[in-house]
CSV table of C-alpha atoms and ligand atoms in Angstrom, one decimal:
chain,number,residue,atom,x,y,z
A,1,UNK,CA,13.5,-26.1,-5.5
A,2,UNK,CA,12.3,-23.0,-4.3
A,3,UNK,CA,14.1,-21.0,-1.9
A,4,UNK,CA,11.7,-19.5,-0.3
A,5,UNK,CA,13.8,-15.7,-0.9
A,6,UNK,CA,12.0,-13.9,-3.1
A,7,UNK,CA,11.0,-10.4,-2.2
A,8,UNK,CA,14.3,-10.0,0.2
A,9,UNK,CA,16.6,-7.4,-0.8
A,10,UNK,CA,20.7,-8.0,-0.6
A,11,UNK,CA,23.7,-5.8,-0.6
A,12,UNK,CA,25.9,-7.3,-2.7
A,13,UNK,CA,29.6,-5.9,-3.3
A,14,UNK,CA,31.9,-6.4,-6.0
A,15,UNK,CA,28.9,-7.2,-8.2
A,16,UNK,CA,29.7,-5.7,-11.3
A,17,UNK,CA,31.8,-8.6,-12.8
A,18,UNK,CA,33.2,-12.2,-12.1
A,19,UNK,CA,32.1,-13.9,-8.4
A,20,UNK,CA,29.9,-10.8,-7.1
A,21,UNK,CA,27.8,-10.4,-10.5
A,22,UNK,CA,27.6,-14.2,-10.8
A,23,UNK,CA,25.9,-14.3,-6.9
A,24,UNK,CA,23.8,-11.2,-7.5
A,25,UNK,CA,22.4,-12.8,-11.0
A,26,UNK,CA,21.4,-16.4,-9.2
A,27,UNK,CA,20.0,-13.8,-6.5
A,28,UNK,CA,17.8,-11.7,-8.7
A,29,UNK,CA,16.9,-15.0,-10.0
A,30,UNK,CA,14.9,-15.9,-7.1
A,31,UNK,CA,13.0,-13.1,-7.2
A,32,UNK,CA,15.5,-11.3,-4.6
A,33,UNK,CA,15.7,-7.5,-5.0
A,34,UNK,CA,19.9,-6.7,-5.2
A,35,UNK,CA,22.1,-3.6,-4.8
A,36,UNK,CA,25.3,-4.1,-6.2
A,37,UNK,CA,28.5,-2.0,-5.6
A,38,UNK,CA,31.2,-1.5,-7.5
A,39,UNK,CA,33.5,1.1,-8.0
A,40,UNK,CA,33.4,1.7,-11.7
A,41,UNK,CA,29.9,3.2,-12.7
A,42,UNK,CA,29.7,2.0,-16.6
A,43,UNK,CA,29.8,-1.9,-15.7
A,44,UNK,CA,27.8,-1.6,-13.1
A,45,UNK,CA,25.3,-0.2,-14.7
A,46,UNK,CA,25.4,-2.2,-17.5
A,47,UNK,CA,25.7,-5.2,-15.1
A,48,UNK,CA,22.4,-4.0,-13.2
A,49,UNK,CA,20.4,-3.1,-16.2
A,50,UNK,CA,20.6,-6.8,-17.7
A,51,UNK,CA,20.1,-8.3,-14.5
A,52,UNK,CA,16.9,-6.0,-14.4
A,53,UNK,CA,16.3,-6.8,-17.9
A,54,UNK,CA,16.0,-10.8,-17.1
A,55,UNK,CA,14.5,-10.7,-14.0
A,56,UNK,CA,12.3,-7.9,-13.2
A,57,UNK,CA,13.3,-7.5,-9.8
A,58,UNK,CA,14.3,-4.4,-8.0
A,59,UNK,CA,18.0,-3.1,-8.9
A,60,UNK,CA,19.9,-0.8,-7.6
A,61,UNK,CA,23.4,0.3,-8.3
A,62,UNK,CA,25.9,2.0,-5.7
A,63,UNK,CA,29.3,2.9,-7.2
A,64,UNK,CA,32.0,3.4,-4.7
A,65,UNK,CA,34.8,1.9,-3.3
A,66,UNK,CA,33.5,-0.1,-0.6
A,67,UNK,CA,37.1,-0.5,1.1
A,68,UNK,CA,36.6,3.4,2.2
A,69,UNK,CA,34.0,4.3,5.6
A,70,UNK,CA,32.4,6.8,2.7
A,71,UNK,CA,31.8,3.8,-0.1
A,72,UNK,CA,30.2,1.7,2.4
A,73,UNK,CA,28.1,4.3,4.1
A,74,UNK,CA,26.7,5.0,0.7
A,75,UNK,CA,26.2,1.7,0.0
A,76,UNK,CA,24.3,0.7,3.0
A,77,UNK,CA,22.2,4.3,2.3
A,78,UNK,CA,21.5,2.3,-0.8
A,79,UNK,CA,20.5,-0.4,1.2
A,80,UNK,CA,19.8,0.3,4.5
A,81,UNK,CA,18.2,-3.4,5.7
A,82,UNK,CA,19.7,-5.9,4.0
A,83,UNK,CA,18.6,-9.5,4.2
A,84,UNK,CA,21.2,-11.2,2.8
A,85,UNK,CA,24.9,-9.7,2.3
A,86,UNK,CA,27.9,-10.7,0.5
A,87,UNK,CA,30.8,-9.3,1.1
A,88,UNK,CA,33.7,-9.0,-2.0
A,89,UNK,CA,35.9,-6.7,-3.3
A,90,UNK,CA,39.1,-7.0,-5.6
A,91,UNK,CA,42.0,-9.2,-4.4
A,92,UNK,CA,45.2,-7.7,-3.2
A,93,UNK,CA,48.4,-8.1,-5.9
A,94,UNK,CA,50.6,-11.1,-6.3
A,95,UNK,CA,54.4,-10.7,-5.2
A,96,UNK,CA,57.1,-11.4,-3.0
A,97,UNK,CA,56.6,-11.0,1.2
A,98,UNK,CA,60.5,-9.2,0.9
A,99,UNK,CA,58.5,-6.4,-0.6
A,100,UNK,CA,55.2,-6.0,1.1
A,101,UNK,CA,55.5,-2.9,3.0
A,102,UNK,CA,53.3,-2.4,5.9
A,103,UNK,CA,50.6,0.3,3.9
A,104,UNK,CA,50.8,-3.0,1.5
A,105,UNK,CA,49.8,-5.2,4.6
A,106,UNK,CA,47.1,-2.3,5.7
A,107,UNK,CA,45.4,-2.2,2.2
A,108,UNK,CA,44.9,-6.0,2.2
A,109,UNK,CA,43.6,-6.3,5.6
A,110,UNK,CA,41.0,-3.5,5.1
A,111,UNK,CA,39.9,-4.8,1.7
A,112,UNK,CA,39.4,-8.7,2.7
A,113,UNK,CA,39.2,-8.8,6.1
A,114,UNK,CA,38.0,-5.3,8.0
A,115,UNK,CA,35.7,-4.1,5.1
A,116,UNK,CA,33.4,-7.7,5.4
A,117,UNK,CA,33.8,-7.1,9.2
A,118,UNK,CA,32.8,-3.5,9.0
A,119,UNK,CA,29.7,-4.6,7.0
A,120,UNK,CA,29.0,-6.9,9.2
A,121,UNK,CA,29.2,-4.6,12.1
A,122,UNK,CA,26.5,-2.9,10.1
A,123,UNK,CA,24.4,-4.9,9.1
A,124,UNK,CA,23.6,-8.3,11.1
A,125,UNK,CA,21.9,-6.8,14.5
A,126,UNK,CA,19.3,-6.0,12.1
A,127,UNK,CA,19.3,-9.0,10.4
A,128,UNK,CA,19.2,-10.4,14.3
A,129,UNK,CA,16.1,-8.5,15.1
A,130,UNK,CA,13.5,-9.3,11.8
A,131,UNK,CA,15.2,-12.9,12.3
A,132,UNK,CA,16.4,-13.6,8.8
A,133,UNK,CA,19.8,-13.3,7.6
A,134,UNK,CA,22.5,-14.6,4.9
A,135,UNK,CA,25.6,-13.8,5.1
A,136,UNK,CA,28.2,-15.0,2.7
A,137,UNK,CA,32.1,-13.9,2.3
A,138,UNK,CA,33.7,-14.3,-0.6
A,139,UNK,CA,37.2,-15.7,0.6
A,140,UNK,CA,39.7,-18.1,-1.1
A,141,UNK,CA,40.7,-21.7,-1.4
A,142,UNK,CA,44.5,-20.0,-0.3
A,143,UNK,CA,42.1,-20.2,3.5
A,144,UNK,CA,42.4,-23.6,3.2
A,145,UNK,CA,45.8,-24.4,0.9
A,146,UNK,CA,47.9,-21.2,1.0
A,147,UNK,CA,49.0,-19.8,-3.2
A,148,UNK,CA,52.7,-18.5,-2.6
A,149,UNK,CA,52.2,-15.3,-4.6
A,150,UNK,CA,49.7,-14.3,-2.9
A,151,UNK,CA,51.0,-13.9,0.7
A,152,UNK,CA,48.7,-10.9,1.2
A,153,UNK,CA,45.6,-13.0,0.8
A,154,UNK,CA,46.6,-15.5,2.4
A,155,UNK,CA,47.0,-14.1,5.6
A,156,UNK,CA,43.9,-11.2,5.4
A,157,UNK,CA,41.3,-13.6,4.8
A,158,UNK,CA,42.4,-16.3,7.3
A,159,UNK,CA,41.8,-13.2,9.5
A,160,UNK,CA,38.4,-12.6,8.6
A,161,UNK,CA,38.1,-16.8,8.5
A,162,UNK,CA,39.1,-16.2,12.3
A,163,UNK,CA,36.2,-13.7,13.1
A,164,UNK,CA,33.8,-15.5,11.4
A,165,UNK,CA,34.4,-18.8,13.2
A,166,UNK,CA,33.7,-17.3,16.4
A,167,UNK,CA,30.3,-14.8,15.2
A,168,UNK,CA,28.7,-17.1,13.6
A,169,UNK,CA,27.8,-19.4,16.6
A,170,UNK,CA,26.1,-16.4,18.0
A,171,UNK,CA,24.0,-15.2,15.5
A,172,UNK,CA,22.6,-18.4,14.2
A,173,UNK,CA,19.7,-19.1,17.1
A,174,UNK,CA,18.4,-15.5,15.4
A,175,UNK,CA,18.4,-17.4,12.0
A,176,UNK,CA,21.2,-15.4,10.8
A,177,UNK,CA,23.8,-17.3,9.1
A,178,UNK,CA,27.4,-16.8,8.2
A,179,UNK,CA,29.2,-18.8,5.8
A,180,UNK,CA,32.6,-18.5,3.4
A,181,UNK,CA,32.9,-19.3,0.0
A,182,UNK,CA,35.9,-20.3,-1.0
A,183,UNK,CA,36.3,-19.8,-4.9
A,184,UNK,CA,39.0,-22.1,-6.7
A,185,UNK,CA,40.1,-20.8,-10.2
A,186,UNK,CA,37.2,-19.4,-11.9
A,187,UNK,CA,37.4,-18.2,-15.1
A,188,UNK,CA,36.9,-14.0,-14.3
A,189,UNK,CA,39.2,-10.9,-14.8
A,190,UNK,CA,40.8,-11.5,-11.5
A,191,UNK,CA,41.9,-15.3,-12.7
A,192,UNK,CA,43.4,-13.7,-16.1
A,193,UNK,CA,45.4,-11.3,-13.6
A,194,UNK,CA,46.8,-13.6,-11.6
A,195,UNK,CA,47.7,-16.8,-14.4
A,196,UNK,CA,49.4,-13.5,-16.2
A,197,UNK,CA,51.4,-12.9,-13.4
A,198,UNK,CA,52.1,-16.5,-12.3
A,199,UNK,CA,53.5,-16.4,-16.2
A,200,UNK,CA,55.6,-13.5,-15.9
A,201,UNK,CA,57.3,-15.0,-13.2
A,202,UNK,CA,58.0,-17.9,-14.4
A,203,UNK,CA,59.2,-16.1,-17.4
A,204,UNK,CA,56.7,-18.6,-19.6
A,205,UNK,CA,54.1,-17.7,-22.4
A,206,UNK,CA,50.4,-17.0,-21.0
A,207,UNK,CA,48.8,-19.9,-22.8
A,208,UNK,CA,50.8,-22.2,-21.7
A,209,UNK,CA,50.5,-21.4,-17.7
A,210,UNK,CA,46.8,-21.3,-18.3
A,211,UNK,CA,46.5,-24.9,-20.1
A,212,UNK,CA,48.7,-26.1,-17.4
A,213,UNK,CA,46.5,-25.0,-14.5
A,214,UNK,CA,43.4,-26.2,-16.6
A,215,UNK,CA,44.8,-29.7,-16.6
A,216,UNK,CA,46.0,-29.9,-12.8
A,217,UNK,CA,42.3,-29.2,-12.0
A,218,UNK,CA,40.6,-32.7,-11.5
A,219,UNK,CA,37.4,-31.3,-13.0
A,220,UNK,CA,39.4,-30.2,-15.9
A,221,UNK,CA,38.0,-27.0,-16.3
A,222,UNK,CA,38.0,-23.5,-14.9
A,223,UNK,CA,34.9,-22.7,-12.9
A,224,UNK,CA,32.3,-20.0,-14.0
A,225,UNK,CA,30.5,-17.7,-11.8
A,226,UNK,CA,27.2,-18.6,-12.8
A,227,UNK,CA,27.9,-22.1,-10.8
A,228,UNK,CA,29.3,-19.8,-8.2
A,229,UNK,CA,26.2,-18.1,-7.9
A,230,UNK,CA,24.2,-21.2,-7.6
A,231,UNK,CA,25.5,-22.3,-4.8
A,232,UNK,CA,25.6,-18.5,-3.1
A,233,UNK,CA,21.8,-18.7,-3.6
A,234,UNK,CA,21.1,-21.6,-2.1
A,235,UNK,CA,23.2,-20.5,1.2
A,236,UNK,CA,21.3,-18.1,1.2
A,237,UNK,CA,18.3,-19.5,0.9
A,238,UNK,CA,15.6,-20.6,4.0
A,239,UNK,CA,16.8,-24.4,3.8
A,240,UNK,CA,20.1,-23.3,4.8
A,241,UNK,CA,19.5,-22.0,7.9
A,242,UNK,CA,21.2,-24.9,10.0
A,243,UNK,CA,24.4,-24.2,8.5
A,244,UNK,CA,26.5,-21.5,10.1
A,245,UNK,CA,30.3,-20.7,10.4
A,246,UNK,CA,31.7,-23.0,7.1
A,247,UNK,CA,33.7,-22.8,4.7
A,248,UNK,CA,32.5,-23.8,2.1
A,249,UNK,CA,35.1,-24.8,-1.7
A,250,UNK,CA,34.4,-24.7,-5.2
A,251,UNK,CA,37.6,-25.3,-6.4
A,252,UNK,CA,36.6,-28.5,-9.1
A,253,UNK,CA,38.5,-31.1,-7.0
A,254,UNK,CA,41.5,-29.1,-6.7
A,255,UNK,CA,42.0,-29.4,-2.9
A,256,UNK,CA,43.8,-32.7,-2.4
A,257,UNK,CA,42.3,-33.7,1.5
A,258,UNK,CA,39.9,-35.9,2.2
A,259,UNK,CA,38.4,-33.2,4.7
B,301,NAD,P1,36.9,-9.8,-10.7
B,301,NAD,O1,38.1,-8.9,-10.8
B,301,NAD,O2,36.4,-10.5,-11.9
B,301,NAD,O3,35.6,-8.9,-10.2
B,301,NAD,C1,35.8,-8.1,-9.0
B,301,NAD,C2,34.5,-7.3,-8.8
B,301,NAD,O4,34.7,-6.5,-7.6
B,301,NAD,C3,34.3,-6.2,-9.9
B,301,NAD,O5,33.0,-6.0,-10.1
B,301,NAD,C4,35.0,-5.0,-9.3
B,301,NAD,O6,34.5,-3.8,-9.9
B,301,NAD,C5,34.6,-5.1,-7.9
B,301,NAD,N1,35.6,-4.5,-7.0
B,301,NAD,C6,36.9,-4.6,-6.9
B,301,NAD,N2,37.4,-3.8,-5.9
B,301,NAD,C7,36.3,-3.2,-5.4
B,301,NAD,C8,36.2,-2.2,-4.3
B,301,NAD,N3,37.3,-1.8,-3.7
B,301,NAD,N4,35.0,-1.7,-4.1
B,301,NAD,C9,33.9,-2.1,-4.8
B,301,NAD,N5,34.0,-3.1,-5.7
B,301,NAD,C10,35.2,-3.6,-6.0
B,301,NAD,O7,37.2,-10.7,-9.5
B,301,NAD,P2,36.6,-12.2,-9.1
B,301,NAD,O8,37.4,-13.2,-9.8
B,301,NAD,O9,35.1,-12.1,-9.2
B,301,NAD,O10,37.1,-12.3,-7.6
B,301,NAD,C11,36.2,-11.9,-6.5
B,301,NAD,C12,37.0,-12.2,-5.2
B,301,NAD,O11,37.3,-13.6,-5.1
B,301,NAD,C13,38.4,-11.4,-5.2
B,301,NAD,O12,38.6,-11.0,-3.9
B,301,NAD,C14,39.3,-12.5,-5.6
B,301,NAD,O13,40.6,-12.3,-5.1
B,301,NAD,C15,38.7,-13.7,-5.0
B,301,NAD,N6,39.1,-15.0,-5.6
B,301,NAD,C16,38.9,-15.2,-7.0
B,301,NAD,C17,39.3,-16.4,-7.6
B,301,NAD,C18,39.1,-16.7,-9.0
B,301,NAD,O14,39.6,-17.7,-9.5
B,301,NAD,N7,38.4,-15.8,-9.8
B,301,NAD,C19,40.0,-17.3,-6.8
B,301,NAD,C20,40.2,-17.1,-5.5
B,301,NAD,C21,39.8,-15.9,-4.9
């Protein structure tokens, strides 16, 4: 199928590795011209130089922190009229609430829920007035089925799940979509972080946790990020744009519900 994207150009964030890299490769794959951010400059330009490589397209790199006002004003310098945007950057730690302090609640809130608000602040009147846009958010299935170590996430992204729900509906007669993807377990860095701490609290070898997760998945498996990606692209993509304001989970079966 052809997706009828090529020649667009998206911002998109936490790109280096994992979820972000896997939805800029399926991007670039369409022909779509990426900048990717990420704060450490090495991957990312390792990252952008084989996507470049494989696809010919347009890449640029922007390293910076895009949780800071400065990291995202140079990453929408880098690119100044996105198409399509996905918003993404690292997940907050695992641990108890009795220990969260409230600079703990702040850094989560600004990472997964103000910074994709702030971008989208940024970004979508444009996208409004040329009459094409994609947005995607990179959430969690803990929107939908709440992971007790992770508290912080939990509650910042059913904030930006929140904002969404209600902007969507008024940017889609523009053909501007917004849509959440809800990763599962996928097999990335961040996974490995949090089945190592899931371990260390329950005081069990790493291997063990990991095999046990594998098996409570129904699809059996971890997911990978180039199927991530996949689906990103096709969000993104012009047969999409009757779809606005979802949440959307790859999470391998893992969700018990029927809806
Ligand atoms: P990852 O650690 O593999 O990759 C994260 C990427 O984001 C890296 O490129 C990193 O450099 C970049 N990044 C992190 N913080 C950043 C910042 N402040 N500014 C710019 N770039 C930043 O993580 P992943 O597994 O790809 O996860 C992506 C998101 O999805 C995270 O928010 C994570 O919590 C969430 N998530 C992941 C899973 C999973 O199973 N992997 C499950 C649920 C939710």
């Amino acid at each position: 199928m052809d997706l009828g994207i090529a020649g667009k150009q998206a911002l998109v964030c936490g790109a280096s590795k994992g979820l972000g890299r896997g939805c800029a490769e399926a991007l670039a794959a369409e022909g779509v011209h990426v900048t990717l951010v990420a704060r450490g400059a090495d991957a990312l330009e390792a990252t952008a130089e084989e996507i470049r490589r494989r696809t010919g397209v347009s890449v640029i790199a922007a390293a910076c922190d895009i949780t800071t006002a400065q990291g995202r004003q140079q990453a929408l310098a880098a690119c100044p009229q996105p198409d399509i945007l996905v918003t993404n950057a690292g997940g907050p730690p695992t641990g108890d609430f009795r220990d969260w302090t409230r600079e703990d609640w702040i850094a989560a809130l600004d990472a997964n829920m103000l910074t994709p608000i702030e971008l989208i602040k940024a970004t979508v009147d444009g996208m409004m007035a040329r009459r094409f846009g994609r947005i995607i958010n990179i959430t969690s299935s803990a929107v939908k089925a709440p992971i007790d170590i992770l508290g912080l996430s939990n509650g910042a992204r059913s904030g930006l799940t929140g904002f969404v729900a209600g902007i969507a509906r008024k940017t889609v007669a523009s053909n501007v979509t917004i849509n959440n993807l809800l990763p599962g377990q996928f097999d990335t860095d961040r996974l490995k972080k949090t089945l190592g701490a899931a371990a260390g609290a329950a005081g069990k070898p790493l291997e063990e946790v990991v095999e046990a997760r594998r098996r409570q998945i129904p699809a059996q498996r971890f997911g990978n990020p180039a199927e991530f990606g996949a689906v990103c692209a096709f969000l993104c993509s012009v047969h999409a744009g009757y779809m606005t304001g979802q949440n959307i989970l790859l999470d391998g079966g893992n969700y018990p519900g029927t809806f």
